[in-house]
């Protein structure tokens, strides 16, 4: 694929080096178009070396190749990362006073922007109005994430991580591919994702390491394949949610009981429910009104936990005719034992498909990749997939489509 990466004048430009490396690593032809300001952060030699292509910023260079429009014309995808408030404003106004500006006007390819700026600038009505205009023109927006900013302050405005941007941008192109299977069209789908948190007191909780990435990938893949999607999200970083398309309805929840209510509500009209969330099996029997302290607890603290309802088992027990229920299982065992445990779990929960993956201290969580096995009602392996969480998501949907036939 021919990808143009526009880089504008923000400190996050250094992270875009990784984005370009990843795209090159995946075999794409990448042309970097920095603004003059961007070159104050990361210089031309870096972009040229990393993209293996010449880099210019002005419309007056390399005129013989009519570069000011040819890059945009040839592009299959344009990514602007970081996209400063100034560049977003110029894009909204259609200004073309440099090579990036002319490229953006000359292209009909999907455009993905990854805004990066201080929170105040992001929240300013001028920026928000520009974002509205850009979105209405079909520009895809990834992030910004909520987190530490360069000035030592914190809030929304941080550029999304390069891998998030790459995943979202490549998914936009895949979704736009003519002839892409719309095999989930007409289906209402619920995906749960993230990890629930069970409060102990006003400031502490019992939680888990689920990032929600696999669930978000499932939601986006379902939307790309034509489904109407509700994502029930428990504690998913804005950065991870940033890649969501506008077609996914997001319901945010905190605890397992909140997740049960939201999922049950959405499932009442759904054709498929995929429980990818890591739901706490237990919650504290009582939540302390005020912070537990060493003064009141002494040198040993015993917590009493009570079992949470098994949401997916409850859904499966009360499923509507024709409804497909999919559960996930994260297991620390491997090989035959993993499969045996998965078969038993599928039976116990009475779900149509069980997606099982091996996890451990260093596997499964927080990473961009995943490896799963899908078990069907007969106990057979219906699908096996490894790769990006998007690839795994598509394999799970393929198995759902097969199971519904
Ligand atoms: O039994 P285990 O927790 O391993 O099962 C995992 C699957 O069950 C996941 O799909 C998870 O979303 C779901 N689950 C649930 N309610 C719970 C615990 C897990 O729906 N209380």
mmCIF file of C-alpha atoms in Angstrom, residues 108-325:
data_model
loop_
_atom_site.group_PDB
_atom_site.id
_atom_site.type_symbol
_atom_site.label_atom_id
_atom_site.label_comp_id
_atom_site.label_asym_id
_atom_site.label_seq_id
_atom_site.Cartn_x
_atom_site.Cartn_y
_atom_site.Cartn_z
ATOM 1 C CA UNK A 108 -9.274 10.862 -2.226
ATOM 2 C CA UNK A 109 -7.751 8.196 0.058
ATOM 3 C CA UNK A 110 -8.939 7.704 3.651
ATOM 4 C CA UNK A 111 -7.378 10.282 5.975
ATOM 5 C CA UNK A 112 -6.598 9.366 9.588
ATOM 6 C CA UNK A 113 -5.464 12.028 12.070
ATOM 7 C CA UNK A 114 -3.919 11.498 15.510
ATOM 8 C CA UNK A 115 -4.342 14.789 17.374
ATOM 9 C CA UNK A 116 -1.704 15.813 19.917
ATOM 10 C CA UNK A 117 -1.802 19.009 21.935
ATOM 11 C CA UNK A 118 -2.345 20.314 25.435
ATOM 12 C CA UNK A 119 -5.709 19.641 27.012
ATOM 13 C CA UNK A 120 -6.751 23.302 26.932
ATOM 14 C CA UNK A 121 -6.063 23.506 23.200
ATOM 15 C CA UNK A 122 -7.902 20.235 22.535
ATOM 16 C CA UNK A 123 -10.937 21.394 24.496
ATOM 17 C CA UNK A 124 -11.008 24.862 22.899
ATOM 18 C CA UNK A 125 -14.202 25.411 20.960
ATOM 19 C CA UNK A 126 -12.205 26.348 17.853
ATOM 20 C CA UNK A 127 -10.448 22.951 17.871
ATOM 21 C CA UNK A 128 -13.633 21.069 18.680
ATOM 22 C CA UNK A 129 -15.467 22.863 15.870
ATOM 23 C CA UNK A 130 -12.627 21.988 13.463
ATOM 24 C CA UNK A 131 -12.829 18.344 14.557
ATOM 25 C CA UNK A 132 -16.564 18.332 13.914
ATOM 26 C CA UNK A 133 -15.985 19.685 10.403
ATOM 27 C CA UNK A 134 -13.236 17.147 9.691
ATOM 28 C CA UNK A 135 -15.306 14.222 11.013
ATOM 29 C CA UNK A 136 -18.282 15.333 8.918
ATOM 30 C CA UNK A 137 -15.998 15.118 5.872
ATOM 31 C CA UNK A 138 -15.101 11.534 6.736
ATOM 32 C CA UNK A 139 -11.722 12.137 8.359
ATOM 33 C CA UNK A 140 -10.990 9.362 10.891
ATOM 34 C CA UNK A 141 -9.745 10.437 14.288
ATOM 35 C CA UNK A 142 -7.563 8.313 16.575
ATOM 36 C CA UNK A 143 -7.289 9.606 20.146
ATOM 37 C CA UNK A 144 -6.092 11.794 21.685
ATOM 38 C CA UNK A 145 -5.320 9.671 24.713
ATOM 39 C CA UNK A 146 -5.686 10.814 28.271
ATOM 40 C CA UNK A 147 -2.370 10.864 30.119
ATOM 41 C CA UNK A 148 0.787 12.768 31.022
ATOM 42 C CA UNK A 149 1.604 15.671 28.697
ATOM 43 C CA UNK A 150 4.943 17.325 27.987
ATOM 44 C CA UNK A 151 4.442 20.209 30.408
ATOM 45 C CA UNK A 152 4.168 17.826 33.351
ATOM 46 C CA UNK A 153 0.391 18.241 33.305
ATOM 47 C CA UNK A 154 -2.027 15.465 32.459
ATOM 48 C CA UNK A 155 -5.294 15.117 30.539
ATOM 49 C CA UNK A 156 -6.686 14.383 27.081
ATOM 50 C CA UNK A 157 -4.299 15.579 24.378
ATOM 51 C CA UNK A 158 -1.547 12.962 24.335
ATOM 52 C CA UNK A 159 -1.010 11.373 20.919
ATOM 53 C CA UNK A 160 -2.195 7.751 20.794
ATOM 54 C CA UNK A 161 0.542 5.132 20.735
ATOM 55 C CA UNK A 162 1.954 4.428 17.247
ATOM 56 C CA UNK A 163 0.618 0.854 17.189
ATOM 57 C CA UNK A 164 -2.906 2.066 18.004
ATOM 58 C CA UNK A 165 -2.674 4.568 15.152
ATOM 59 C CA UNK A 166 -1.357 1.947 12.734
ATOM 60 C CA UNK A 167 -4.056 -0.580 13.719
ATOM 61 C CA UNK A 168 -6.849 1.973 13.373
ATOM 62 C CA UNK A 169 -5.541 3.354 10.077
ATOM 63 C CA UNK A 170 -5.039 -0.064 8.486
ATOM 64 C CA UNK A 171 -8.504 -1.126 9.699
ATOM 65 C CA UNK A 172 -10.012 1.948 7.997
ATOM 66 C CA UNK A 173 -8.501 0.877 4.675
ATOM 67 C CA UNK A 174 -9.577 -2.741 5.098
ATOM 68 C CA UNK A 175 -13.109 -1.579 5.908
ATOM 69 C CA UNK A 176 -13.177 0.638 2.827
ATOM 70 C CA UNK A 177 -12.031 -2.178 0.514
ATOM 71 C CA UNK A 178 -14.645 -2.709 -2.150
ATOM 72 C CA UNK A 179 -16.232 -6.139 -1.953
ATOM 73 C CA UNK A 180 -15.326 -6.635 1.711
ATOM 74 C CA UNK A 181 -17.629 -9.237 3.223
ATOM 75 C CA UNK A 182 -20.590 -7.671 5.007
ATOM 76 C CA UNK A 183 -21.436 -11.049 6.522
ATOM 77 C CA UNK A 184 -22.673 -9.547 9.795
ATOM 78 C CA UNK A 185 -24.998 -7.037 8.101
ATOM 79 C CA UNK A 186 -28.386 -6.825 9.776
ATOM 80 C CA UNK A 187 -27.099 -8.399 12.995
ATOM 81 C CA UNK A 188 -27.141 -6.698 16.366
ATOM 82 C CA UNK A 189 -24.014 -7.534 18.288
ATOM 83 C CA UNK A 190 -22.937 -6.922 21.891
ATOM 84 C CA UNK A 191 -19.279 -7.128 22.861
ATOM 85 C CA UNK A 192 -18.074 -6.742 26.435
ATOM 86 C CA UNK A 193 -14.478 -5.726 26.987
ATOM 87 C CA UNK A 194 -11.990 -4.533 29.571
ATOM 88 C CA UNK A 195 -11.739 -5.546 33.198
ATOM 89 C CA UNK A 196 -14.216 -4.898 35.982
ATOM 90 C CA UNK A 197 -13.088 -3.283 39.244
ATOM 91 C CA UNK A 198 -14.650 -4.223 42.555
ATOM 92 C CA UNK A 199 -14.302 -1.447 45.136
ATOM 93 C CA UNK A 200 -12.969 -2.214 48.630
ATOM 94 C CA UNK A 201 -13.325 1.326 49.900
ATOM 95 C CA UNK A 202 -13.617 4.764 48.270
ATOM 96 C CA UNK A 203 -10.058 4.632 46.918
ATOM 97 C CA UNK A 204 -9.158 0.961 46.332
ATOM 98 C CA UNK A 205 -10.414 -1.860 44.173
ATOM 99 C CA UNK A 206 -9.762 -5.447 43.152
ATOM 100 C CA UNK A 207 -9.020 -5.470 39.444
ATOM 101 C CA UNK A 208 -7.218 -7.327 36.679
ATOM 102 C CA UNK A 209 -4.814 -6.630 33.836
ATOM 103 C CA UNK A 210 -7.226 -6.736 30.906
ATOM 104 C CA UNK A 211 -6.616 -3.766 28.576
ATOM 105 C CA UNK A 212 -9.771 -4.253 26.508
ATOM 106 C CA UNK A 213 -7.772 -4.324 23.249
ATOM 107 C CA UNK A 214 -9.113 -7.672 22.052
ATOM 108 C CA UNK A 215 -12.720 -6.643 22.803
ATOM 109 C CA UNK A 216 -12.303 -3.315 21.024
ATOM 110 C CA UNK A 217 -10.827 -5.159 18.013
ATOM 111 C CA UNK A 218 -13.877 -7.468 18.036
ATOM 112 C CA UNK A 219 -16.253 -4.491 18.132
ATOM 113 C CA UNK A 220 -14.493 -2.669 15.290
ATOM 114 C CA UNK A 221 -14.261 -5.838 13.174
ATOM 115 C CA UNK A 222 -17.994 -6.511 13.667
ATOM 116 C CA UNK A 223 -18.840 -2.951 12.638
ATOM 117 C CA UNK A 224 -16.610 -3.284 9.563
ATOM 118 C CA UNK A 225 -18.501 -6.452 8.640
ATOM 119 C CA UNK A 226 -21.817 -4.635 8.801
ATOM 120 C CA UNK A 227 -23.118 -5.333 12.326
ATOM 121 C CA UNK A 228 -24.797 -2.838 14.616
ATOM 122 C CA UNK A 229 -22.470 -2.945 17.622
ATOM 123 C CA UNK A 230 -22.749 -2.111 21.320
ATOM 124 C CA UNK A 231 -19.525 -2.255 23.288
ATOM 125 C CA UNK A 232 -19.916 -2.601 27.050
ATOM 126 C CA UNK A 233 -16.588 -1.247 28.251
ATOM 127 C CA UNK A 234 -15.089 -1.681 31.707
ATOM 128 C CA UNK A 235 -12.136 0.581 32.437
ATOM 129 C CA UNK A 236 -10.687 0.786 28.944
ATOM 130 C CA UNK A 237 -8.096 3.518 28.342
ATOM 131 C CA UNK A 238 -9.185 6.354 26.063
ATOM 132 C CA UNK A 239 -6.188 5.454 23.953
ATOM 133 C CA UNK A 240 -7.495 1.940 23.317
ATOM 134 C CA UNK A 241 -11.047 3.195 22.733
ATOM 135 C CA UNK A 242 -9.644 5.902 20.449
ATOM 136 C CA UNK A 243 -9.545 3.534 17.476
ATOM 137 C CA UNK A 244 -13.292 2.898 17.630
ATOM 138 C CA UNK A 245 -15.316 3.808 14.621
ATOM 139 C CA UNK A 246 -18.313 6.078 15.028
ATOM 140 C CA UNK A 247 -20.573 3.095 14.352
ATOM 141 C CA UNK A 248 -19.944 1.478 17.746
ATOM 142 C CA UNK A 249 -22.176 2.479 20.678
ATOM 143 C CA UNK A 250 -20.118 2.462 23.885
ATOM 144 C CA UNK A 251 -21.661 1.858 27.317
ATOM 145 C CA UNK A 252 -19.184 2.348 30.175
ATOM 146 C CA UNK A 253 -19.427 0.282 33.338
ATOM 147 C CA UNK A 254 -17.307 -0.213 36.464
ATOM 148 C CA UNK A 255 -18.168 -3.323 38.452
ATOM 149 C CA UNK A 256 -19.288 -6.853 37.553
ATOM 150 C CA UNK A 257 -22.843 -6.078 38.654
ATOM 151 C CA UNK A 258 -22.928 -2.955 36.477
ATOM 152 C CA UNK A 259 -21.560 -5.025 33.616
ATOM 153 C CA UNK A 260 -24.278 -7.653 34.137
ATOM 154 C CA UNK A 261 -27.003 -4.992 33.989
ATOM 155 C CA UNK A 262 -25.603 -3.283 30.890
ATOM 156 C CA UNK A 263 -24.886 -6.529 29.013
ATOM 157 C CA UNK A 264 -28.254 -8.077 29.916
ATOM 158 C CA UNK A 265 -30.014 -4.932 28.750
ATOM 159 C CA UNK A 266 -28.149 -4.813 25.413
ATOM 160 C CA UNK A 267 -28.406 -8.601 24.950
ATOM 161 C CA UNK A 268 -32.206 -8.509 25.117
ATOM 162 C CA UNK A 269 -32.272 -7.323 21.485
ATOM 163 C CA UNK A 270 -28.995 -8.830 20.258
ATOM 164 C CA UNK A 271 -28.326 -11.652 17.810
ATOM 165 C CA UNK A 272 -24.794 -12.272 19.079
ATOM 166 C CA UNK A 273 -23.177 -11.623 22.455
ATOM 167 C CA UNK A 274 -19.414 -11.899 22.832
ATOM 168 C CA UNK A 275 -18.192 -11.709 26.434
ATOM 169 C CA UNK A 276 -14.565 -10.731 26.016
ATOM 170 C CA UNK A 277 -14.439 -8.798 29.294
ATOM 171 C CA UNK A 278 -12.456 -10.034 32.270
ATOM 172 C CA UNK A 279 -15.178 -10.069 34.904
ATOM 173 C CA UNK A 280 -14.196 -10.405 38.563
ATOM 174 C CA UNK A 281 -15.391 -13.773 39.871
ATOM 175 C CA UNK A 282 -15.654 -12.326 43.383
ATOM 176 C CA UNK A 283 -16.350 -8.932 44.950
ATOM 177 C CA UNK A 284 -15.828 -7.702 48.510
ATOM 178 C CA UNK A 285 -18.786 -8.734 50.676
ATOM 179 C CA UNK A 286 -18.957 -5.184 52.001
ATOM 180 C CA UNK A 287 -17.545 -1.923 50.664
ATOM 181 C CA UNK A 288 -16.070 0.211 53.467
ATOM 182 C CA UNK A 289 -17.674 3.653 53.739
ATOM 183 C CA UNK A 290 -14.315 5.270 54.416
ATOM 184 C CA UNK A 291 -10.733 4.378 53.527
ATOM 185 C CA UNK A 292 -9.399 1.278 55.281
ATOM 186 C CA UNK A 293 -6.381 2.332 57.324
ATOM 187 C CA UNK A 294 -3.587 0.548 59.157
ATOM 188 C CA UNK A 295 -4.786 2.300 62.278
ATOM 189 C CA UNK A 296 -8.124 0.503 62.221
ATOM 190 C CA UNK A 297 -6.965 -2.757 60.558
ATOM 191 C CA UNK A 298 -3.688 -3.482 62.352
ATOM 192 C CA UNK A 299 -0.975 -5.687 60.792
ATOM 193 C CA UNK A 300 -3.305 -8.134 59.069
ATOM 194 C CA UNK A 301 -6.298 -7.425 56.869
ATOM 195 C CA UNK A 302 -8.762 -10.143 55.918
ATOM 196 C CA UNK A 303 -11.128 -9.515 53.056
ATOM 197 C CA UNK A 304 -14.342 -11.452 52.707
ATOM 198 C CA UNK A 305 -15.375 -11.951 49.101
ATOM 199 C CA UNK A 306 -18.673 -13.125 47.669
ATOM 200 C CA UNK A 307 -19.188 -14.684 44.259
ATOM 201 C CA UNK A 308 -20.338 -12.506 41.385
ATOM 202 C CA UNK A 309 -23.050 -13.829 39.085
ATOM 203 C CA UNK A 310 -21.645 -15.571 36.007
ATOM 204 C CA UNK A 311 -22.996 -13.146 33.410
ATOM 205 C CA UNK A 312 -22.386 -15.217 30.306
ATOM 206 C CA UNK A 313 -23.791 -18.398 31.872
ATOM 207 C CA UNK A 314 -26.905 -16.413 32.831
ATOM 208 C CA UNK A 315 -27.273 -15.104 29.281
ATOM 209 C CA UNK A 316 -26.825 -18.583 27.830
ATOM 210 C CA UNK A 317 -29.418 -20.056 30.202
ATOM 211 C CA UNK A 318 -31.978 -17.442 29.137
ATOM 212 C CA UNK A 319 -30.944 -17.079 25.500
ATOM 213 C CA UNK A 320 -33.508 -16.197 22.853
ATOM 214 C CA UNK A 321 -33.961 -18.585 19.937
ATOM 215 C CA UNK A 322 -31.270 -18.006 17.358
ATOM 216 C CA UNK A 323 -29.051 -16.021 19.694
ATOM 217 C CA UNK A 324 -25.348 -16.897 19.624
ATOM 218 C CA UNK A 325 -23.371 -16.574 22.846
#
